[in-house]
Amino acid sequence: MISKDFYLNSKLMVRPQFGERYQDVVIKNTICKEHPIHMHDCVEIIYVLRGTIECKISFEQYVLQEGEFLAINAFDLHRIKAIAEGTAISCIHIGQEIFPPSEGFIVWWIDVLKSNKEKFIQQAENLRMLIKQYTQFAPKSAIRNCIERILQLFRMEFMLERFQIAGDHIVLKNSEVDLERIGAIYMYLYRRCNEKLTLEKMANEFAMSKYYLSHFIKKVVGNGFQKSLHMIRCERAEVALLHGNETIEEIRMQFALSSNQSFNEGFKSLFGMIPSAYRRAHKKDTVIHQEFLEEPISDIGAVMSGISQIDDTDKIVELHLKEGAGKMIIVESIGGNEVMTQHDLMGKNKITIELQNEESILVIKKQEML
C-alpha cells in the first residue's frame, strides 16, 4: 500500500493553513500568473473569477474561462498558468474533516462537468456564494452550509465511479450498490498500485469470481484490469519522478512495474515522453524550484462585479423569540436538497439568518429547556 507519508513528506506538498479564519475551508483570491507543479492533502477547487487559465492535472490539460471551475483531488499533481493578462482565480481548499481522501475522487474532466449544464451552473453559483461569504467573514454555520451544498452536489453528480474513465467518459447507468463497488475498486487500485496485484487477489478481496471482476472492470473503466492498473501506476509514479532523486529503475520497482520497457511505453502513452525525459523537462517546473507567481486581490467585490451577482437583500431573516433559551434546528430546502444546521441561542431572544436561496424554506423547531 502507498503510505500517506509518500505524499505528505514530499517536497511537492503544499498544505493550506486551515483554522486562521475557518476550520473547514481556506480560500485564496489572487491575480494569478503561474502556480508551479505541486499538490495538496485536500480537495482544491479552482474557480476563474476573470480571464483564462490553463490547468495541468497529471497528464491532462484543460483551459478554463471566466465563471468555470475544476476540482483537483488530494495528492494530484497540478500546475496553473494564466493565459490572459490580469487573470483572477479563487483557490478553494476544503478540509479533510468534511471530505477525506478516502471518500473517493471528484471528476476533473471539464467537458464532463460542463455537459451537465444545469448542475454545472448550480455549482458555479454555490462557489460564488462561498467566495463572497468567506471574504465577508460570514458566520461559521453559513460557511458550513454552503460547503455542504457544494460537496453534496459533487457526491450526487460528479464522483468518478459514475463515469467510465477511458474514452469519452460516458455516464454509467448502475445501481447504488454497483456505484459503491466501483468506488471501492478505484480506491483499492490507487492505494495498492505499488503492490504486485493480481486479478485473483482482487477477486478474493471483493468476494467475486475473477471472470466477473474482469468483465466488471472492463465495463466500468473501459480498459482491462492490467491496462487500468498499469495506467494508475504510471500516473502515481509522476510524484516520485519529480520530487526525489531515485533512479528510474528504483521508481519502476517501487511501483511494481514489470520492466523498464513497460514503464517507458506506459508512461509515454500518458505523458507523451518516457520517464527520464519527463523528469528532465518538468522537474524545474515544480514548487521545489519555483515560487507561486500571484498577487492577492484587495477588492474581491470589484473583481466579481463582472460576474452575475446575487441580490442578498431579500435573503436576511430576523427571528424574534419569546424565550431565548434552548437550541434551534434549521432545515433549508435548496434545489431539492436539504441542509440542516443547529444554532445555540445562548439566552438570546433574536437570531439573524442569511438564506442561501430565494426559494429556501425554513422549518424552525425550538428545543425546550429541561
PDB file of C-alpha atoms in Angstrom, residues 37-310:
ATOM      1  CA  ILE A  37       3.635  21.842 -10.180  1.00  0.00           C
ATOM      2  CA  HIS A  38       2.505  20.904  -6.664  1.00  0.00           C
ATOM      3  CA  MET A  39      -0.166  19.004  -4.738  1.00  0.00           C
ATOM      4  CA  HIS A  40      -2.304  19.333  -1.620  1.00  0.00           C
ATOM      5  CA  ASP A  41      -3.518  16.890   1.016  1.00  0.00           C
ATOM      6  CA  CYS A  42      -7.114  18.016   0.458  1.00  0.00           C
ATOM      7  CA  VAL A  43      -9.531  18.815  -2.359  1.00  0.00           C
ATOM      8  CA  GLU A  44      -8.878  22.092  -4.175  1.00  0.00           C
ATOM      9  CA  ILE A  45     -11.459  23.778  -6.397  1.00  0.00           C
ATOM     10  CA  ILE A  46     -10.164  26.321  -8.902  1.00  0.00           C
ATOM     11  CA  TYR A  47     -12.735  28.948  -9.857  1.00  0.00           C
ATOM     12  CA  VAL A  48     -11.883  31.514 -12.550  1.00  0.00           C
ATOM     13  CA  LEU A  49     -13.063  34.960 -11.486  1.00  0.00           C
ATOM     14  CA  ARG A  50     -11.695  36.736 -14.560  1.00  0.00           C
ATOM     15  CA  GLY A  51      -9.618  35.810 -17.582  1.00  0.00           C
ATOM     16  CA  THR A  52      -8.432  32.382 -18.725  1.00  0.00           C
ATOM     17  CA  ILE A  53      -6.129  29.732 -17.265  1.00  0.00           C
ATOM     18  CA  GLU A  54      -4.500  26.525 -18.406  1.00  0.00           C
ATOM     19  CA  CYS A  55      -4.634  23.818 -15.770  1.00  0.00           C
ATOM     20  CA  LYS A  56      -2.436  20.703 -15.965  1.00  0.00           C
ATOM     21  CA  ILE A  57      -3.550  17.793 -13.784  1.00  0.00           C
ATOM     22  CA  SER A  58      -1.166  14.862 -14.078  1.00  0.00           C
ATOM     23  CA  PHE A  59      -1.070  14.014 -17.803  1.00  0.00           C
ATOM     24  CA  GLU A  60      -4.172  16.004 -18.803  1.00  0.00           C
ATOM     25  CA  GLN A  61      -4.538  19.716 -19.606  1.00  0.00           C
ATOM     26  CA  TYR A  62      -7.617  21.913 -19.566  1.00  0.00           C
ATOM     27  CA  VAL A  63      -8.463  25.507 -20.394  1.00  0.00           C
ATOM     28  CA  LEU A  64     -10.834  27.290 -18.008  1.00  0.00           C
ATOM     29  CA  GLN A  65     -12.510  30.613 -18.720  1.00  0.00           C
ATOM     30  CA  GLU A  66     -14.305  33.132 -16.534  1.00  0.00           C
ATOM     31  CA  GLY A  67     -17.058  31.527 -14.447  1.00  0.00           C
ATOM     32  CA  GLU A  68     -15.742  27.974 -14.892  1.00  0.00           C
ATOM     33  CA  PHE A  69     -14.324  25.692 -12.212  1.00  0.00           C
ATOM     34  CA  LEU A  70     -12.413  22.465 -11.787  1.00  0.00           C
ATOM     35  CA  ALA A  71     -11.931  20.131  -8.820  1.00  0.00           C
ATOM     36  CA  ILE A  72      -8.482  18.722  -8.048  1.00  0.00           C
ATOM     37  CA  ASN A  73      -8.330  15.713  -5.739  1.00  0.00           C
ATOM     38  CA  ALA A  74      -5.932  15.304  -2.835  1.00  0.00           C
ATOM     39  CA  PHE A  75      -2.406  14.208  -3.857  1.00  0.00           C
ATOM     40  CA  ASP A  76      -2.937  15.002  -7.564  1.00  0.00           C
ATOM     41  CA  LEU A  77      -0.052  16.956  -9.075  1.00  0.00           C
ATOM     42  CA  HIS A  78      -1.194  20.063 -10.916  1.00  0.00           C
ATOM     43  CA  ARG A  79       0.028  23.336 -12.402  1.00  0.00           C
ATOM     44  CA  ILE A  80      -1.938  26.504 -13.177  1.00  0.00           C
ATOM     45  CA  LYS A  81      -0.873  29.090 -15.732  1.00  0.00           C
ATOM     46  CA  ALA A  82      -2.706  32.263 -16.738  1.00  0.00           C
ATOM     47  CA  ILE A  83      -3.269  32.685 -20.461  1.00  0.00           C
ATOM     48  CA  ALA A  84      -4.809  36.180 -20.303  1.00  0.00           C
ATOM     49  CA  GLU A  85      -3.221  39.178 -18.589  1.00  0.00           C
ATOM     50  CA  GLY A  86      -4.797  40.079 -15.241  1.00  0.00           C
ATOM     51  CA  THR A  87      -6.420  36.667 -14.772  1.00  0.00           C
ATOM     52  CA  ALA A  88      -8.009  36.331 -11.329  1.00  0.00           C
ATOM     53  CA  ILE A  89      -8.754  32.992  -9.692  1.00  0.00           C
ATOM     54  CA  SER A  90     -10.110  31.678  -6.437  1.00  0.00           C
ATOM     55  CA  CYS A  91      -8.421  28.595  -4.953  1.00  0.00           C
ATOM     56  CA  ILE A  92     -10.861  26.898  -2.581  1.00  0.00           C
ATOM     57  CA  HIS A  93      -9.380  24.248  -0.275  1.00  0.00           C
ATOM     58  CA  ILE A  94     -11.834  22.008   1.592  1.00  0.00           C
ATOM     59  CA  GLY A  95     -10.586  20.277   4.741  1.00  0.00           C
ATOM     60  CA  GLN A  96     -10.209  16.518   5.133  1.00  0.00           C
ATOM     61  CA  GLU A  97     -12.547  16.518   8.115  1.00  0.00           C
ATOM     62  CA  ILE A  98     -15.567  17.034   5.845  1.00  0.00           C
ATOM     63  CA  PHE A  99     -14.202  15.483   2.624  1.00  0.00           C
ATOM     64  CA  PRO A 100     -11.446  12.942   3.404  1.00  0.00           C
ATOM     65  CA  PRO A 101      -9.446  11.365   0.543  1.00  0.00           C
ATOM     66  CA  SER A 102     -10.965   8.002   1.476  1.00  0.00           C
ATOM     67  CA  GLU A 103     -14.364   9.250   0.290  1.00  0.00           C
ATOM     68  CA  GLY A 104     -13.309   8.947  -3.349  1.00  0.00           C
ATOM     69  CA  PHE A 105     -12.467  11.059  -6.374  1.00  0.00           C
ATOM     70  CA  ILE A 106     -14.320  14.015  -7.873  1.00  0.00           C
ATOM     71  CA  VAL A 107     -14.113  14.047 -11.676  1.00  0.00           C
ATOM     72  CA  TRP A 108     -11.689  16.599 -13.075  1.00  0.00           C
ATOM     73  CA  TRP A 109     -12.723  16.437 -16.739  1.00  0.00           C
ATOM     74  CA  ILE A 110     -14.054  19.892 -17.601  1.00  0.00           C
ATOM     75  CA  ASP A 111     -16.047  18.577 -20.578  1.00  0.00           C
ATOM     76  CA  VAL A 112     -17.881  16.128 -18.306  1.00  0.00           C
ATOM     77  CA  LEU A 113     -18.593  18.833 -15.730  1.00  0.00           C
ATOM     78  CA  LYS A 114     -19.939  21.219 -18.375  1.00  0.00           C
ATOM     79  CA  SER A 115     -22.002  18.548 -20.142  1.00  0.00           C
ATOM     80  CA  ASN A 116     -24.405  18.580 -17.176  1.00  0.00           C
ATOM     81  CA  LYS A 117     -25.190  22.241 -17.777  1.00  0.00           C
ATOM     82  CA  GLU A 118     -27.862  22.679 -15.107  1.00  0.00           C
ATOM     83  CA  LYS A 119     -25.733  21.196 -12.322  1.00  0.00           C
ATOM     84  CA  PHE A 120     -22.592  22.976 -13.530  1.00  0.00           C
ATOM     85  CA  ILE A 121     -24.342  26.353 -13.341  1.00  0.00           C
ATOM     86  CA  GLN A 122     -25.784  25.463  -9.948  1.00  0.00           C
ATOM     87  CA  GLN A 123     -22.350  24.533  -8.609  1.00  0.00           C
ATOM     88  CA  ALA A 124     -20.760  27.679 -10.032  1.00  0.00           C
ATOM     89  CA  GLU A 125     -23.396  29.694  -8.163  1.00  0.00           C
ATOM     90  CA  ASN A 126     -22.631  27.766  -4.966  1.00  0.00           C
ATOM     91  CA  LEU A 127     -18.929  28.542  -5.355  1.00  0.00           C
ATOM     92  CA  ARG A 128     -19.560  32.250  -5.949  1.00  0.00           C
ATOM     93  CA  MET A 129     -21.686  32.358  -2.812  1.00  0.00           C
ATOM     94  CA  LEU A 130     -18.959  30.628  -0.781  1.00  0.00           C
ATOM     95  CA  ILE A 131     -16.284  33.050  -2.032  1.00  0.00           C
ATOM     96  CA  LYS A 132     -18.499  36.005  -1.150  1.00  0.00           C
ATOM     97  CA  GLN A 133     -19.341  34.683   2.314  1.00  0.00           C
ATOM     98  CA  TYR A 134     -15.708  33.887   3.041  1.00  0.00           C
ATOM     99  CA  THR A 135     -14.482  37.369   2.143  1.00  0.00           C
ATOM    100  CA  GLN A 136     -17.255  38.931   4.243  1.00  0.00           C
ATOM    101  CA  PHE A 137     -16.429  36.805   7.328  1.00  0.00           C
ATOM    102  CA  ALA A 138     -19.854  35.155   7.322  1.00  0.00           C
ATOM    103  CA  PRO A 139     -20.893  33.053  10.366  1.00  0.00           C
ATOM    104  CA  LYS A 140     -19.353  29.584  10.550  1.00  0.00           C
ATOM    105  CA  SER A 141     -22.776  27.963  10.168  1.00  0.00           C
ATOM    106  CA  ALA A 142     -23.397  29.775   6.860  1.00  0.00           C
ATOM    107  CA  ILE A 143     -19.958  28.768   5.554  1.00  0.00           C
ATOM    108  CA  ARG A 144     -20.512  25.146   6.593  1.00  0.00           C
ATOM    109  CA  ASN A 145     -23.947  25.090   4.933  1.00  0.00           C
ATOM    110  CA  CYS A 146     -22.506  26.363   1.673  1.00  0.00           C
ATOM    111  CA  ILE A 147     -19.657  23.829   1.728  1.00  0.00           C
ATOM    112  CA  GLU A 148     -22.113  21.004   2.393  1.00  0.00           C
ATOM    113  CA  ARG A 149     -24.206  22.036  -0.625  1.00  0.00           C
ATOM    114  CA  ILE A 150     -21.102  22.040  -2.808  1.00  0.00           C
ATOM    115  CA  LEU A 151     -19.979  18.611  -1.587  1.00  0.00           C
ATOM    116  CA  GLN A 152     -23.467  17.158  -1.821  1.00  0.00           C
ATOM    117  CA  LEU A 153     -23.734  18.168  -5.469  1.00  0.00           C
ATOM    118  CA  PHE A 154     -20.308  16.672  -6.220  1.00  0.00           C
ATOM    119  CA  ARG A 155     -21.291  13.445  -4.464  1.00  0.00           C
ATOM    120  CA  MET A 156     -24.601  13.160  -6.297  1.00  0.00           C
ATOM    121  CA  GLU A 157     -23.442  14.086  -9.800  1.00  0.00           C
ATOM    122  CA  PHE A 158     -19.675  14.218 -10.273  1.00  0.00           C
ATOM    123  CA  MET A 159     -17.926  11.353  -8.485  1.00  0.00           C
ATOM    124  CA  LEU A 160     -15.526   9.208 -10.538  1.00  0.00           C
ATOM    125  CA  GLU A 161     -17.496   5.981 -10.137  1.00  0.00           C
ATOM    126  CA  ARG A 162     -20.385   7.494 -12.105  1.00  0.00           C
ATOM    127  CA  PHE A 163     -18.298   7.704 -15.304  1.00  0.00           C
ATOM    128  CA  GLN A 164     -16.208   5.430 -17.476  1.00  0.00           C
ATOM    129  CA  ILE A 165     -12.563   6.503 -17.216  1.00  0.00           C
ATOM    130  CA  ALA A 166     -11.452   5.588 -20.731  1.00  0.00           C
ATOM    131  CA  GLY A 167     -12.757   7.083 -23.961  1.00  0.00           C
ATOM    132  CA  ASP A 168     -15.497   9.708 -23.809  1.00  0.00           C
ATOM    133  CA  HIS A 169     -16.218   9.261 -20.076  1.00  0.00           C
ATOM    134  CA  ILE A 170     -19.774   8.042 -20.658  1.00  0.00           C
ATOM    135  CA  VAL A 171     -22.192   8.130 -17.739  1.00  0.00           C
ATOM    136  CA  LEU A 172     -22.587   4.676 -16.213  1.00  0.00           C
ATOM    137  CA  LYS A 173     -26.114   3.511 -15.511  1.00  0.00           C
ATOM    138  CA  ASN A 174     -25.536   1.377 -12.423  1.00  0.00           C
ATOM    139  CA  SER A 175     -27.336   0.687  -9.174  1.00  0.00           C
ATOM    140  CA  GLU A 176     -26.162   2.386  -5.995  1.00  0.00           C
ATOM    141  CA  VAL A 177     -24.678  -0.962  -4.916  1.00  0.00           C
ATOM    142  CA  ASP A 178     -22.609  -1.129  -8.110  1.00  0.00           C
ATOM    143  CA  LEU A 179     -21.539   2.510  -7.721  1.00  0.00           C
ATOM    144  CA  GLU A 180     -20.248   1.781  -4.224  1.00  0.00           C
ATOM    145  CA  ARG A 181     -18.407  -1.272  -5.555  1.00  0.00           C
ATOM    146  CA  ILE A 182     -16.844   0.748  -8.386  1.00  0.00           C
ATOM    147  CA  GLY A 183     -15.701   3.423  -5.950  1.00  0.00           C
ATOM    148  CA  ALA A 184     -14.162   0.758  -3.696  1.00  0.00           C
ATOM    149  CA  ILE A 185     -12.327  -0.816  -6.659  1.00  0.00           C
ATOM    150  CA  TYR A 186     -10.874   2.539  -7.753  1.00  0.00           C
ATOM    151  CA  MET A 187      -9.731   3.288  -4.198  1.00  0.00           C
ATOM    152  CA  TYR A 188      -8.186  -0.180  -3.891  1.00  0.00           C
ATOM    153  CA  LEU A 189      -6.235   0.194  -7.149  1.00  0.00           C
ATOM    154  CA  TYR A 190      -4.943   3.680  -6.311  1.00  0.00           C
ATOM    155  CA  ARG A 191      -3.947   2.759  -2.760  1.00  0.00           C
ATOM    156  CA  ARG A 192      -2.293  -0.547  -3.659  1.00  0.00           C
ATOM    157  CA  CYS A 193      -0.882   0.188  -7.103  1.00  0.00           C
ATOM    158  CA  ASN A 194       2.658  -0.287  -5.743  1.00  0.00           C
ATOM    159  CA  GLU A 195       1.903  -3.916  -4.815  1.00  0.00           C
ATOM    160  CA  LYS A 196       2.055  -6.984  -7.036  1.00  0.00           C
ATOM    161  CA  LEU A 197      -1.687  -7.157  -7.592  1.00  0.00           C
ATOM    162  CA  THR A 198      -3.379  -9.954  -9.451  1.00  0.00           C
ATOM    163  CA  LEU A 199      -6.937 -10.408 -10.618  1.00  0.00           C
ATOM    164  CA  GLU A 200      -7.236 -13.430  -8.308  1.00  0.00           C
ATOM    165  CA  LYS A 201      -6.123 -11.397  -5.281  1.00  0.00           C
ATOM    166  CA  MET A 202      -8.605  -8.620  -6.007  1.00  0.00           C
ATOM    167  CA  ALA A 203     -11.401 -11.102  -6.694  1.00  0.00           C
ATOM    168  CA  ASN A 204     -10.876 -12.629  -3.251  1.00  0.00           C
ATOM    169  CA  GLU A 205     -10.817  -9.169  -1.676  1.00  0.00           C
ATOM    170  CA  PHE A 206     -14.184  -8.262  -3.235  1.00  0.00           C
ATOM    171  CA  ALA A 207     -15.755 -11.727  -2.965  1.00  0.00           C
ATOM    172  CA  MET A 208     -16.219 -12.007  -6.729  1.00  0.00           C
ATOM    173  CA  SER A 209     -15.090 -14.524  -9.314  1.00  0.00           C
ATOM    174  CA  LYS A 210     -12.074 -13.294 -11.248  1.00  0.00           C
ATOM    175  CA  TYR A 211     -14.005 -13.677 -14.505  1.00  0.00           C
ATOM    176  CA  TYR A 212     -16.863 -11.483 -13.280  1.00  0.00           C
ATOM    177  CA  LEU A 213     -14.401  -8.944 -11.822  1.00  0.00           C
ATOM    178  CA  SER A 214     -12.501  -8.796 -15.122  1.00  0.00           C
ATOM    179  CA  HIS A 215     -15.736  -8.158 -17.033  1.00  0.00           C
ATOM    180  CA  PHE A 216     -16.896  -5.618 -14.417  1.00  0.00           C
ATOM    181  CA  ILE A 217     -13.637  -3.612 -14.572  1.00  0.00           C
ATOM    182  CA  LYS A 218     -13.671  -3.636 -18.373  1.00  0.00           C
ATOM    183  CA  LYS A 219     -17.240  -2.327 -18.350  1.00  0.00           C
ATOM    184  CA  VAL A 220     -16.813   0.481 -15.816  1.00  0.00           C
ATOM    185  CA  VAL A 221     -13.244   1.569 -16.597  1.00  0.00           C
ATOM    186  CA  GLY A 222     -13.223   0.980 -20.336  1.00  0.00           C
ATOM    187  CA  ASN A 223      -9.909  -0.893 -20.080  1.00  0.00           C
ATOM    188  CA  GLY A 224      -8.990  -4.326 -18.797  1.00  0.00           C
ATOM    189  CA  PHE A 225      -7.552  -4.986 -15.336  1.00  0.00           C
ATOM    190  CA  GLN A 226      -3.855  -4.968 -16.309  1.00  0.00           C
ATOM    191  CA  LYS A 227      -4.102  -1.868 -18.525  1.00  0.00           C
ATOM    192  CA  SER A 228      -6.046   0.035 -15.853  1.00  0.00           C
ATOM    193  CA  LEU A 229      -3.536  -0.901 -13.141  1.00  0.00           C
ATOM    194  CA  HIS A 230      -0.585  -0.011 -15.379  1.00  0.00           C
ATOM    195  CA  MET A 231      -2.095   3.407 -16.123  1.00  0.00           C
ATOM    196  CA  ILE A 232      -2.587   4.156 -12.407  1.00  0.00           C
ATOM    197  CA  ARG A 233       0.970   3.040 -11.594  1.00  0.00           C
ATOM    198  CA  CYS A 234       2.479   5.315 -14.238  1.00  0.00           C
ATOM    199  CA  GLU A 235       0.305   8.222 -13.102  1.00  0.00           C
ATOM    200  CA  ARG A 236       1.336   7.834  -9.442  1.00  0.00           C
ATOM    201  CA  ALA A 237       4.998   7.413 -10.439  1.00  0.00           C
ATOM    202  CA  GLU A 238       4.999  11.060 -11.579  1.00  0.00           C
ATOM    203  CA  VAL A 239       5.299  12.148  -7.937  1.00  0.00           C
ATOM    204  CA  ALA A 240       8.441  10.070  -7.397  1.00  0.00           C
ATOM    205  CA  LEU A 241       9.949  11.293 -10.668  1.00  0.00           C
ATOM    206  CA  LEU A 242       9.581  14.970  -9.788  1.00  0.00           C
ATOM    207  CA  HIS A 243      10.185  15.142  -6.038  1.00  0.00           C
ATOM    208  CA  GLY A 244      13.107  12.804  -5.423  1.00  0.00           C
ATOM    209  CA  ASN A 245      16.405  11.558  -6.762  1.00  0.00           C
ATOM    210  CA  GLU A 246      15.593   7.853  -7.067  1.00  0.00           C
ATOM    211  CA  THR A 247      16.755   6.243 -10.262  1.00  0.00           C
ATOM    212  CA  ILE A 248      14.212   5.275 -12.911  1.00  0.00           C
ATOM    213  CA  GLU A 249      14.888   1.635 -12.041  1.00  0.00           C
ATOM    214  CA  GLU A 250      14.167   2.268  -8.343  1.00  0.00           C
ATOM    215  CA  ILE A 251      10.904   4.029  -9.193  1.00  0.00           C
ATOM    216  CA  ARG A 252       9.918   1.205 -11.548  1.00  0.00           C
ATOM    217  CA  MET A 253      10.435  -1.331  -8.770  1.00  0.00           C
ATOM    218  CA  GLN A 254       8.695   0.891  -6.215  1.00  0.00           C
ATOM    219  CA  PHE A 255       5.514   0.759  -8.297  1.00  0.00           C
ATOM    220  CA  ALA A 256       5.779  -2.934  -9.185  1.00  0.00           C
ATOM    221  CA  LEU A 257       6.156  -2.250 -12.913  1.00  0.00           C
ATOM    222  CA  SER A 258       7.347  -5.379 -14.690  1.00  0.00           C
ATOM    223  CA  SER A 259      10.174  -3.934 -16.824  1.00  0.00           C
ATOM    224  CA  ASN A 260      11.819  -0.717 -17.934  1.00  0.00           C
ATOM    225  CA  GLN A 261      10.263  -1.186 -21.352  1.00  0.00           C
ATOM    226  CA  SER A 262       6.721  -1.449 -19.973  1.00  0.00           C
ATOM    227  CA  PHE A 263       7.359   1.596 -17.738  1.00  0.00           C
ATOM    228  CA  ASN A 264       8.690   3.630 -20.678  1.00  0.00           C
ATOM    229  CA  GLU A 265       5.871   2.622 -23.019  1.00  0.00           C
ATOM    230  CA  GLY A 266       3.087   3.066 -20.474  1.00  0.00           C
ATOM    231  CA  PHE A 267       4.358   6.397 -19.204  1.00  0.00           C
ATOM    232  CA  LYS A 268       4.905   7.746 -22.717  1.00  0.00           C
ATOM    233  CA  SER A 269       1.368   6.771 -23.749  1.00  0.00           C
ATOM    234  CA  LEU A 270       0.049   9.048 -20.978  1.00  0.00           C
ATOM    235  CA  PHE A 271       2.580  11.871 -20.660  1.00  0.00           C
ATOM    236  CA  GLY A 272       3.971  11.974 -24.204  1.00  0.00           C
ATOM    237  CA  MET A 273       7.569  11.145 -23.229  1.00  0.00           C
ATOM    238  CA  ILE A 274       9.482   8.470 -21.351  1.00  0.00           C
ATOM    239  CA  PRO A 275      10.029   8.911 -17.561  1.00  0.00           C
ATOM    240  CA  SER A 276      13.638  10.141 -17.763  1.00  0.00           C
ATOM    241  CA  ALA A 277      12.747  12.756 -20.397  1.00  0.00           C
ATOM    242  CA  TYR A 278       9.709  13.879 -18.385  1.00  0.00           C
ATOM    243  CA  ARG A 279      11.866  14.347 -15.293  1.00  0.00           C
ATOM    244  CA  ARG A 280      14.381  16.476 -17.223  1.00  0.00           C
ATOM    245  CA  ALA A 281      11.621  18.547 -18.832  1.00  0.00           C
ATOM    246  CA  HIS A 282       9.443  19.252 -15.776  1.00  0.00           C
ATOM    247  CA  LYS A 283      11.398  18.953 -12.537  1.00  0.00           C
ATOM    248  CA  LYS A 284      12.386  22.617 -12.886  1.00  0.00           C
ATOM    249  CA  ASP A 285       8.663  23.485 -13.198  1.00  0.00           C
ATOM    250  CA  THR A 286       7.849  22.259  -9.681  1.00  0.00           C
ATOM    251  CA  VAL A 287       7.310  24.144  -6.442  1.00  0.00           C
ATOM    252  CA  ILE A 288      10.722  22.836  -5.377  1.00  0.00           C
ATOM    253  CA  HIS A 289      12.393  25.211  -7.840  1.00  0.00           C
ATOM    254  CA  GLN A 290       9.775  27.916  -8.450  1.00  0.00           C
ATOM    255  CA  GLU A 291       7.531  30.141  -6.380  1.00  0.00           C
ATOM    256  CA  PHE A 292       3.856  30.884  -6.860  1.00  0.00           C
ATOM    257  CA  LEU A 293       3.592  33.915  -9.148  1.00  0.00           C
ATOM    258  CA  GLU A 294       0.495  35.673  -7.837  1.00  0.00           C
ATOM    259  CA  GLU A 295      -0.736  38.796  -6.106  1.00  0.00           C
ATOM    260  CA  PRO A 296      -3.512  38.929  -3.502  1.00  0.00           C
ATOM    261  CA  ILE A 297      -6.748  40.641  -4.514  1.00  0.00           C
ATOM    262  CA  SER A 298      -7.517  43.531  -2.201  1.00  0.00           C
ATOM    263  CA  ASP A 299     -11.041  44.218  -3.512  1.00  0.00           C
ATOM    264  CA  ILE A 300     -12.762  40.969  -4.449  1.00  0.00           C
ATOM    265  CA  GLY A 301     -16.054  42.818  -4.967  1.00  0.00           C
ATOM    266  CA  ALA A 302     -14.596  44.794  -7.856  1.00  0.00           C
ATOM    267  CA  VAL A 303     -13.280  41.624  -9.495  1.00  0.00           C
ATOM    268  CA  MET A 304     -16.588  39.803  -9.101  1.00  0.00           C
ATOM    269  CA  SER A 305     -18.630  42.742 -10.370  1.00  0.00           C
ATOM    270  CA  GLY A 306     -18.434  41.364 -13.877  1.00  0.00           C
ATOM    271  CA  ILE A 307     -19.844  38.022 -12.763  1.00  0.00           C
ATOM    272  CA  SER A 308     -23.575  37.569 -12.267  1.00  0.00           C
ATOM    273  CA  GLN A 309     -24.323  38.767  -8.780  1.00  0.00           C
ATOM    274  CA  ILE A 310     -26.822  37.571  -6.206  1.00  0.00           C
TER     275      ILE A 310
END
